């Protein structure tokens, strides 16, 4: 059974039938998917945890349901809670969007900068992760994004290999990213902790969490197996929407 049939079958067996139908590949092609990352970057204080938008088991076997549930409901939620705590007394920052906070980190007061860097970054980065894990998307890039990947990496395989290498090279907690710079060029890079390419003016196209909490329950210490599975499960439709024209 391929993944799409697996998802339809499991969706029919679970309560998530309505959600899964709404995310069906045929409707996704007619209407470009709305990106969770864009919603979250537009948020202002008080920030809120967005719904995942799909069932906890929708990305199995790459991401098991228990990891997905804890990761979204506990880890991501904690970044949102702590970001709100950090801004509780920073009234001058409460009117700023998350994008403005992250791109303006250097200008923030000393009492808020690190908390916004860590928790604001965590909020945005996880929204990006959920965006590119959304089920039922294209298995390979197409259109403008595919052309840009060919131009800058030579092949899709070389691009995903670079994402994997950056994820493996990230010592300790962090992320691996496919980023569009201001000129449209694509690069792969890692980041530590919850640092985000958004702060440096980059536009994340793909972001994969390599903190141990993202994979330890299923993969234990095997980050390489986790990266193979997740990079093989990416939704290239949402990545293409993030890339834009
Ligand atoms: Mn995480």
PDB file of C-alpha atoms and ligand atoms in Angstrom:
ATOM      1  CA  UNK A   1       0.000   0.000   0.000  1.00  0.00           C
ATOM      2  CA  UNK A   2       1.482   3.366  -0.901  1.00  0.00           C
ATOM      3  CA  UNK A   3       1.448   6.208   1.581  1.00  0.00           C
ATOM      4  CA  UNK A   4      -1.562   7.976   0.093  1.00  0.00           C
ATOM      5  CA  UNK A   5      -3.697   4.850   0.223  1.00  0.00           C
ATOM      6  CA  UNK A   6      -2.421   4.137   3.690  1.00  0.00           C
ATOM      7  CA  UNK A   7      -3.453   7.605   4.804  1.00  0.00           C
ATOM      8  CA  UNK A   8      -6.909   7.299   3.258  1.00  0.00           C
ATOM      9  CA  UNK A   9      -7.392   3.932   4.861  1.00  0.00           C
ATOM     10  CA  UNK A  10      -6.262   5.066   8.269  1.00  0.00           C
ATOM     11  CA  UNK A  11      -8.280   8.269   7.921  1.00  0.00           C
ATOM     12  CA  UNK A  12     -11.401   6.257   7.244  1.00  0.00           C
ATOM     13  CA  UNK A  13     -10.747   4.246  10.356  1.00  0.00           C
ATOM     14  CA  UNK A  14     -10.155   7.285  12.510  1.00  0.00           C
ATOM     15  CA  UNK A  15     -12.133  10.335  13.426  1.00  0.00           C
ATOM     16  CA  UNK A  16     -10.072  12.549  11.139  1.00  0.00           C
ATOM     17  CA  UNK A  17     -12.058  11.760   7.983  1.00  0.00           C
ATOM     18  CA  UNK A  18     -13.247  15.328   7.414  1.00  0.00           C
ATOM     19  CA  UNK A  19      -9.785  16.784   7.872  1.00  0.00           C
ATOM     20  CA  UNK A  20      -8.205  14.224   5.591  1.00  0.00           C
ATOM     21  CA  UNK A  21     -10.796  14.796   2.876  1.00  0.00           C
ATOM     22  CA  UNK A  22     -10.144  18.525   2.999  1.00  0.00           C
ATOM     23  CA  UNK A  23      -6.461  17.854   2.460  1.00  0.00           C
ATOM     24  CA  UNK A  24      -7.037  15.455  -0.424  1.00  0.00           C
ATOM     25  CA  UNK A  25      -4.413  15.869  -3.112  1.00  0.00           C
ATOM     26  CA  UNK A  26      -6.921  16.719  -5.849  1.00  0.00           C
ATOM     27  CA  UNK A  27      -8.367  19.666  -3.925  1.00  0.00           C
ATOM     28  CA  UNK A  28      -4.870  20.737  -2.832  1.00  0.00           C
ATOM     29  CA  UNK A  29      -3.929  21.110  -6.488  1.00  0.00           C
ATOM     30  CA  UNK A  30      -6.964  23.275  -7.254  1.00  0.00           C
ATOM     31  CA  UNK A  31      -6.352  25.599  -4.300  1.00  0.00           C
ATOM     32  CA  UNK A  32      -2.792  26.190  -3.100  1.00  0.00           C
ATOM     33  CA  UNK A  33      -2.589  25.159   0.552  1.00  0.00           C
ATOM     34  CA  UNK A  34      -2.657  27.932   3.135  1.00  0.00           C
ATOM     35  CA  UNK A  35       0.632  27.902   4.962  1.00  0.00           C
ATOM     36  CA  UNK A  36       0.700  27.580   8.728  1.00  0.00           C
ATOM     37  CA  UNK A  37       4.055  29.374   8.766  1.00  0.00           C
ATOM     38  CA  UNK A  38       2.515  32.491   7.190  1.00  0.00           C
ATOM     39  CA  UNK A  39      -0.330  32.500   9.718  1.00  0.00           C
ATOM     40  CA  UNK A  40       2.085  32.229  12.623  1.00  0.00           C
ATOM     41  CA  UNK A  41       4.491  34.909  11.378  1.00  0.00           C
ATOM     42  CA  UNK A  42       1.532  37.302  11.193  1.00  0.00           C
ATOM     43  CA  UNK A  43       0.508  36.670  14.803  1.00  0.00           C
ATOM     44  CA  UNK A  44       0.997  39.309  17.503  1.00  0.00           C
ATOM     45  CA  UNK A  45       0.920  39.039  21.283  1.00  0.00           C
ATOM     46  CA  UNK A  46      -0.775  37.069  22.729  1.00  0.00           C
ATOM     47  CA  UNK A  47       0.500  34.307  20.474  1.00  0.00           C
ATOM     48  CA  UNK A  48      -1.496  31.120  20.044  1.00  0.00           C
ATOM     49  CA  UNK A  49      -0.658  27.532  19.222  1.00  0.00           C
ATOM     50  CA  UNK A  50      -2.087  26.740  15.782  1.00  0.00           C
ATOM     51  CA  UNK A  51      -3.827  23.425  15.206  1.00  0.00           C
ATOM     52  CA  UNK A  52      -1.640  20.888  13.468  1.00  0.00           C
ATOM     53  CA  UNK A  53      -4.262  20.643  10.716  1.00  0.00           C
ATOM     54  CA  UNK A  54      -3.990  16.876  10.386  1.00  0.00           C
ATOM     55  CA  UNK A  55      -4.159  13.769  12.525  1.00  0.00           C
ATOM     56  CA  UNK A  56      -1.246  12.864  14.805  1.00  0.00           C
ATOM     57  CA  UNK A  57      -0.763   9.642  12.805  1.00  0.00           C
ATOM     58  CA  UNK A  58      -0.985  11.304   9.382  1.00  0.00           C
ATOM     59  CA  UNK A  59       2.771  11.311   8.813  1.00  0.00           C
ATOM     60  CA  UNK A  60       3.369   7.747   9.979  1.00  0.00           C
ATOM     61  CA  UNK A  61       5.573   5.854   9.553  1.00  0.00           C
ATOM     62  CA  UNK A  62       8.100   8.707   9.222  1.00  0.00           C
ATOM     63  CA  UNK A  63       6.807  10.415  12.383  1.00  0.00           C
ATOM     64  CA  UNK A  64       4.920   8.264  14.876  1.00  0.00           C
ATOM     65  CA  UNK A  65       1.677   9.555  16.374  1.00  0.00           C
ATOM     66  CA  UNK A  66       3.018   9.775  19.926  1.00  0.00           C
ATOM     67  CA  UNK A  67       5.999  11.895  18.890  1.00  0.00           C
ATOM     68  CA  UNK A  68       3.768  14.116  16.758  1.00  0.00           C
ATOM     69  CA  UNK A  69       1.331  14.607  19.618  1.00  0.00           C
ATOM     70  CA  UNK A  70       3.950  15.424  22.254  1.00  0.00           C
ATOM     71  CA  UNK A  71       5.941  17.561  19.858  1.00  0.00           C
ATOM     72  CA  UNK A  72       2.997  19.748  18.888  1.00  0.00           C
ATOM     73  CA  UNK A  73       0.862  19.710  22.044  1.00  0.00           C
ATOM     74  CA  UNK A  74       3.715  20.015  24.572  1.00  0.00           C
ATOM     75  CA  UNK A  75       6.944  21.247  22.979  1.00  0.00           C
ATOM     76  CA  UNK A  76       5.497  23.725  20.482  1.00  0.00           C
ATOM     77  CA  UNK A  77       2.919  24.817  23.060  1.00  0.00           C
ATOM     78  CA  UNK A  78       5.703  25.584  25.559  1.00  0.00           C
ATOM     79  CA  UNK A  79       7.436  27.921  23.102  1.00  0.00           C
ATOM     80  CA  UNK A  80       4.166  29.820  22.673  1.00  0.00           C
ATOM     81  CA  UNK A  81       3.565  30.013  26.440  1.00  0.00           C
ATOM     82  CA  UNK A  82       7.094  31.212  27.127  1.00  0.00           C
ATOM     83  CA  UNK A  83       7.026  33.739  24.297  1.00  0.00           C
ATOM     84  CA  UNK A  84       3.859  35.213  25.803  1.00  0.00           C
ATOM     85  CA  UNK A  85       5.467  35.317  29.249  1.00  0.00           C
ATOM     86  CA  UNK A  86       8.470  37.129  27.821  1.00  0.00           C
ATOM     87  CA  UNK A  87       6.268  39.828  26.259  1.00  0.00           C
ATOM     88  CA  UNK A  88       3.842  40.152  29.186  1.00  0.00           C
ATOM     89  CA  UNK A  89       5.654  43.218  30.517  1.00  0.00           C
ATOM     90  CA  UNK A  90       7.147  44.369  27.193  1.00  0.00           C
ATOM     91  CA  UNK A  91       4.205  46.490  26.117  1.00  0.00           C
ATOM     92  CA  UNK A  92       6.213  48.217  23.379  1.00  0.00           C
ATOM     93  CA  UNK A  93       6.709  44.850  21.677  1.00  0.00           C
ATOM     94  CA  UNK A  94       3.145  43.601  21.922  1.00  0.00           C
ATOM     95  CA  UNK A  95       2.069  45.273  18.664  1.00  0.00           C
ATOM     96  CA  UNK A  96       4.803  43.628  16.632  1.00  0.00           C
ATOM     97  CA  UNK A  97       4.213  40.572  14.500  1.00  0.00           C
ATOM     98  CA  UNK A  98       6.324  37.489  15.087  1.00  0.00           C
ATOM     99  CA  UNK A  99       8.078  38.208  11.784  1.00  0.00           C
ATOM    100  CA  UNK A 100       8.926  41.736  12.974  1.00  0.00           C
ATOM    101  CA  UNK A 101      10.217  40.427  16.294  1.00  0.00           C
ATOM    102  CA  UNK A 102      12.439  37.812  14.649  1.00  0.00           C
ATOM    103  CA  UNK A 103      13.849  40.099  11.959  1.00  0.00           C
ATOM    104  CA  UNK A 104      14.417  42.824  14.556  1.00  0.00           C
ATOM    105  CA  UNK A 105      16.068  40.700  17.260  1.00  0.00           C
ATOM    106  CA  UNK A 106      19.106  42.978  17.408  1.00  0.00           C
ATOM    107  CA  UNK A 107      16.907  45.972  18.279  1.00  0.00           C
ATOM    108  CA  UNK A 108      14.983  44.290  21.101  1.00  0.00           C
ATOM    109  CA  UNK A 109      15.605  45.230  24.754  1.00  0.00           C
ATOM    110  CA  UNK A 110      18.169  43.076  26.549  1.00  0.00           C
ATOM    111  CA  UNK A 111      15.432  41.736  28.824  1.00  0.00           C
ATOM    112  CA  UNK A 112      13.481  40.280  25.919  1.00  0.00           C
ATOM    113  CA  UNK A 113      15.968  39.432  23.183  1.00  0.00           C
ATOM    114  CA  UNK A 114      17.035  35.932  24.210  1.00  0.00           C
ATOM    115  CA  UNK A 115      13.529  34.859  25.167  1.00  0.00           C
ATOM    116  CA  UNK A 116      12.193  36.008  21.787  1.00  0.00           C
ATOM    117  CA  UNK A 117      15.119  34.407  19.978  1.00  0.00           C
ATOM    118  CA  UNK A 118      14.488  31.044  21.646  1.00  0.00           C
ATOM    119  CA  UNK A 119      10.709  30.981  22.009  1.00  0.00           C
ATOM    120  CA  UNK A 120       9.708  33.156  19.059  1.00  0.00           C
ATOM    121  CA  UNK A 121      12.123  31.137  16.946  1.00  0.00           C
ATOM    122  CA  UNK A 122      10.637  27.940  18.339  1.00  0.00           C
ATOM    123  CA  UNK A 123       7.110  29.095  17.495  1.00  0.00           C
ATOM    124  CA  UNK A 124       8.012  29.985  13.892  1.00  0.00           C
ATOM    125  CA  UNK A 125      10.281  27.003  13.282  1.00  0.00           C
ATOM    126  CA  UNK A 126       7.710  24.463  14.409  1.00  0.00           C
ATOM    127  CA  UNK A 127       5.034  26.117  12.263  1.00  0.00           C
ATOM    128  CA  UNK A 128       7.399  25.634   9.312  1.00  0.00           C
ATOM    129  CA  UNK A 129       7.962  21.998  10.226  1.00  0.00           C
ATOM    130  CA  UNK A 130       4.214  21.256  10.410  1.00  0.00           C
ATOM    131  CA  UNK A 131       3.791  23.048   7.080  1.00  0.00           C
ATOM    132  CA  UNK A 132       6.221  20.832   5.195  1.00  0.00           C
ATOM    133  CA  UNK A 133       5.020  17.657   6.923  1.00  0.00           C
ATOM    134  CA  UNK A 134       1.370  18.173   5.897  1.00  0.00           C
ATOM    135  CA  UNK A 135       0.183  14.886   4.355  1.00  0.00           C
ATOM    136  CA  UNK A 136      -1.010  14.215   0.810  1.00  0.00           C
ATOM    137  CA  UNK A 137       1.289  16.655  -0.945  1.00  0.00           C
ATOM    138  CA  UNK A 138       3.444  16.085  -4.006  1.00  0.00           C
ATOM    139  CA  UNK A 139       6.333  13.669  -3.458  1.00  0.00           C
ATOM    140  CA  UNK A 140       8.693  15.728  -5.579  1.00  0.00           C
ATOM    141  CA  UNK A 141       9.079  19.421  -6.342  1.00  0.00           C
ATOM    142  CA  UNK A 142       7.673  20.844  -9.560  1.00  0.00           C
ATOM    143  CA  UNK A 143       7.402  24.199 -11.300  1.00  0.00           C
ATOM    144  CA  UNK A 144       9.444  27.186 -10.172  1.00  0.00           C
ATOM    145  CA  UNK A 145      10.828  25.481  -7.080  1.00  0.00           C
ATOM    146  CA  UNK A 146      11.970  22.445  -9.072  1.00  0.00           C
ATOM    147  CA  UNK A 147      13.718  24.725 -11.564  1.00  0.00           C
ATOM    148  CA  UNK A 148      15.443  26.618  -8.739  1.00  0.00           C
ATOM    149  CA  UNK A 149      16.575  23.358  -7.118  1.00  0.00           C
ATOM    150  CA  UNK A 150      18.001  22.136 -10.432  1.00  0.00           C
ATOM    151  CA  UNK A 151      19.766  25.471 -10.920  1.00  0.00           C
ATOM    152  CA  UNK A 152      21.282  25.626  -7.423  1.00  0.00           C
ATOM    153  CA  UNK A 153      21.854  21.940  -6.577  1.00  0.00           C
ATOM    154  CA  UNK A 154      21.810  20.106  -9.928  1.00  0.00           C
ATOM    155  CA  UNK A 155      19.185  17.606  -8.764  1.00  0.00           C
ATOM    156  CA  UNK A 156      16.506  17.077  -6.147  1.00  0.00           C
ATOM    157  CA  UNK A 157      18.579  14.218  -4.736  1.00  0.00           C
ATOM    158  CA  UNK A 158      21.546  16.553  -4.247  1.00  0.00           C
ATOM    159  CA  UNK A 159      19.290  19.053  -2.453  1.00  0.00           C
ATOM    160  CA  UNK A 160      17.868  16.484  -0.042  1.00  0.00           C
ATOM    161  CA  UNK A 161      21.363  15.036   0.487  1.00  0.00           C
ATOM    162  CA  UNK A 162      22.538  18.514   1.483  1.00  0.00           C
ATOM    163  CA  UNK A 163      19.582  18.862   3.883  1.00  0.00           C
ATOM    164  CA  UNK A 164      20.474  15.524   5.437  1.00  0.00           C
ATOM    165  CA  UNK A 165      24.156  16.399   5.721  1.00  0.00           C
ATOM    166  CA  UNK A 166      23.397  19.719   7.423  1.00  0.00           C
ATOM    167  CA  UNK A 167      21.033  17.948   9.815  1.00  0.00           C
ATOM    168  CA  UNK A 168      23.658  15.352  10.698  1.00  0.00           C
ATOM    169  CA  UNK A 169      26.372  18.001  11.065  1.00  0.00           C
ATOM    170  CA  UNK A 170      24.300  20.050  13.523  1.00  0.00           C
ATOM    171  CA  UNK A 171      25.930  19.359  16.882  1.00  0.00           C
ATOM    172  CA  UNK A 172      23.336  19.125  19.628  1.00  0.00           C
ATOM    173  CA  UNK A 173      19.914  20.655  19.115  1.00  0.00           C
ATOM    174  CA  UNK A 174      18.955  22.529  16.002  1.00  0.00           C
ATOM    175  CA  UNK A 175      17.484  22.484  12.532  1.00  0.00           C
ATOM    176  CA  UNK A 176      18.334  21.852   8.902  1.00  0.00           C
ATOM    177  CA  UNK A 177      16.954  24.329   6.367  1.00  0.00           C
ATOM    178  CA  UNK A 178      16.369  24.916   2.696  1.00  0.00           C
ATOM    179  CA  UNK A 179      16.313  28.697   2.464  1.00  0.00           C
ATOM    180  CA  UNK A 180      15.508  31.191  -0.287  1.00  0.00           C
ATOM    181  CA  UNK A 181      17.639  34.306  -0.067  1.00  0.00           C
ATOM    182  CA  UNK A 182      16.550  37.767  -1.229  1.00  0.00           C
ATOM    183  CA  UNK A 183      17.681  37.097  -4.790  1.00  0.00           C
ATOM    184  CA  UNK A 184      15.783  33.805  -5.045  1.00  0.00           C
ATOM    185  CA  UNK A 185      18.874  31.601  -4.662  1.00  0.00           C
ATOM    186  CA  UNK A 186      18.413  28.431  -2.620  1.00  0.00           C
ATOM    187  CA  UNK A 187      20.897  27.358   0.020  1.00  0.00           C
ATOM    188  CA  UNK A 188      20.989  24.668   2.670  1.00  0.00           C
ATOM    189  CA  UNK A 189      22.153  25.495   6.163  1.00  0.00           C
ATOM    190  CA  UNK A 190      21.881  24.307   9.737  1.00  0.00           C
ATOM    191  CA  UNK A 191      20.930  26.389  12.747  1.00  0.00           C
ATOM    192  CA  UNK A 192      21.489  25.871  16.451  1.00  0.00           C
ATOM    193  CA  UNK A 193      18.735  25.686  19.060  1.00  0.00           C
ATOM    194  CA  UNK A 194      15.756  27.708  17.769  1.00  0.00           C
ATOM    195  CA  UNK A 195      17.699  30.160  15.640  1.00  0.00           C
ATOM    196  CA  UNK A 196      15.765  30.741  12.437  1.00  0.00           C
ATOM    197  CA  UNK A 197      16.818  31.825   8.935  1.00  0.00           C
ATOM    198  CA  UNK A 198      14.053  34.445   9.144  1.00  0.00           C
ATOM    199  CA  UNK A 199      16.251  36.513  11.452  1.00  0.00           C
ATOM    200  CA  UNK A 200      18.884  36.809   8.713  1.00  0.00           C
ATOM    201  CA  UNK A 201      16.339  37.742   6.052  1.00  0.00           C
ATOM    202  CA  UNK A 202      16.060  34.251   4.601  1.00  0.00           C
ATOM    203  CA  UNK A 203      12.773  32.634   3.629  1.00  0.00           C
ATOM    204  CA  UNK A 204      12.500  29.054   4.876  1.00  0.00           C
ATOM    205  CA  UNK A 205      11.269  26.654   2.187  1.00  0.00           C
ATOM    206  CA  UNK A 206      11.895  23.439   4.148  1.00  0.00           C
ATOM    207  CA  UNK A 207      12.747  23.172   7.842  1.00  0.00           C
ATOM    208  CA  UNK A 208      13.404  19.899   9.643  1.00  0.00           C
ATOM    209  CA  UNK A 209      13.741  19.709  13.413  1.00  0.00           C
ATOM    210  CA  UNK A 210      16.788  17.702  14.551  1.00  0.00           C
ATOM    211  CA  UNK A 211      16.294  18.158  18.302  1.00  0.00           C
ATOM    212  CA  UNK A 212      16.216  14.742  19.960  1.00  0.00           C
ATOM    213  CA  UNK A 213      12.596  15.354  21.008  1.00  0.00           C
ATOM    214  CA  UNK A 214      11.706  15.207  17.290  1.00  0.00           C
ATOM    215  CA  UNK A 215      12.807  11.599  16.883  1.00  0.00           C
ATOM    216  CA  UNK A 216      14.039   9.889  20.045  1.00  0.00           C
ATOM    217  CA  UNK A 217      10.898   7.856  20.866  1.00  0.00           C
ATOM    218  CA  UNK A 218      10.953   6.069  17.507  1.00  0.00           C
ATOM    219  CA  UNK A 219      14.543   6.368  16.296  1.00  0.00           C
ATOM    220  CA  UNK A 220      16.495   6.730  19.574  1.00  0.00           C
ATOM    221  CA  UNK A 221      19.992   7.880  18.550  1.00  0.00           C
ATOM    222  CA  UNK A 222      19.515   7.181  14.820  1.00  0.00           C
ATOM    223  CA  UNK A 223      19.205  10.730  13.522  1.00  0.00           C
ATOM    224  CA  UNK A 224      20.255   9.531  10.074  1.00  0.00           C
ATOM    225  CA  UNK A 225      17.256   7.154   9.826  1.00  0.00           C
ATOM    226  CA  UNK A 226      14.920   9.887  11.041  1.00  0.00           C
ATOM    227  CA  UNK A 227      16.247  12.326   8.442  1.00  0.00           C
ATOM    228  CA  UNK A 228      15.895   9.770   5.643  1.00  0.00           C
ATOM    229  CA  UNK A 229      12.275   9.129   6.635  1.00  0.00           C
ATOM    230  CA  UNK A 230      11.247  12.751   7.103  1.00  0.00           C
ATOM    231  CA  UNK A 231      13.016  14.028   3.993  1.00  0.00           C
ATOM    232  CA  UNK A 232      11.191  11.293   2.080  1.00  0.00           C
ATOM    233  CA  UNK A 233       7.849  12.419   3.499  1.00  0.00           C
ATOM    234  CA  UNK A 234       8.117  16.143   2.708  1.00  0.00           C
ATOM    235  CA  UNK A 235       5.146  17.918   1.172  1.00  0.00           C
ATOM    236  CA  UNK A 236       6.642  19.574  -1.909  1.00  0.00           C
ATOM    237  CA  UNK A 237       3.381  21.413  -2.628  1.00  0.00           C
ATOM    238  CA  UNK A 238       3.627  23.430   0.570  1.00  0.00           C
ATOM    239  CA  UNK A 239       7.363  23.888   0.008  1.00  0.00           C
ATOM    240  CA  UNK A 240       6.592  25.254  -3.475  1.00  0.00           C
ATOM    241  CA  UNK A 241       4.043  27.655  -1.996  1.00  0.00           C
ATOM    242  CA  UNK A 242       6.629  28.813   0.529  1.00  0.00           C
ATOM    243  CA  UNK A 243       9.116  29.399  -2.279  1.00  0.00           C
ATOM    244  CA  UNK A 244       6.615  31.449  -4.266  1.00  0.00           C
ATOM    245  CA  UNK A 245       7.010  32.581  -7.837  1.00  0.00           C
TER     246      UNK A 245
HETATM  247 MN1  LIG B   1      10.900  20.572  18.151  1.00  0.00          MN
END
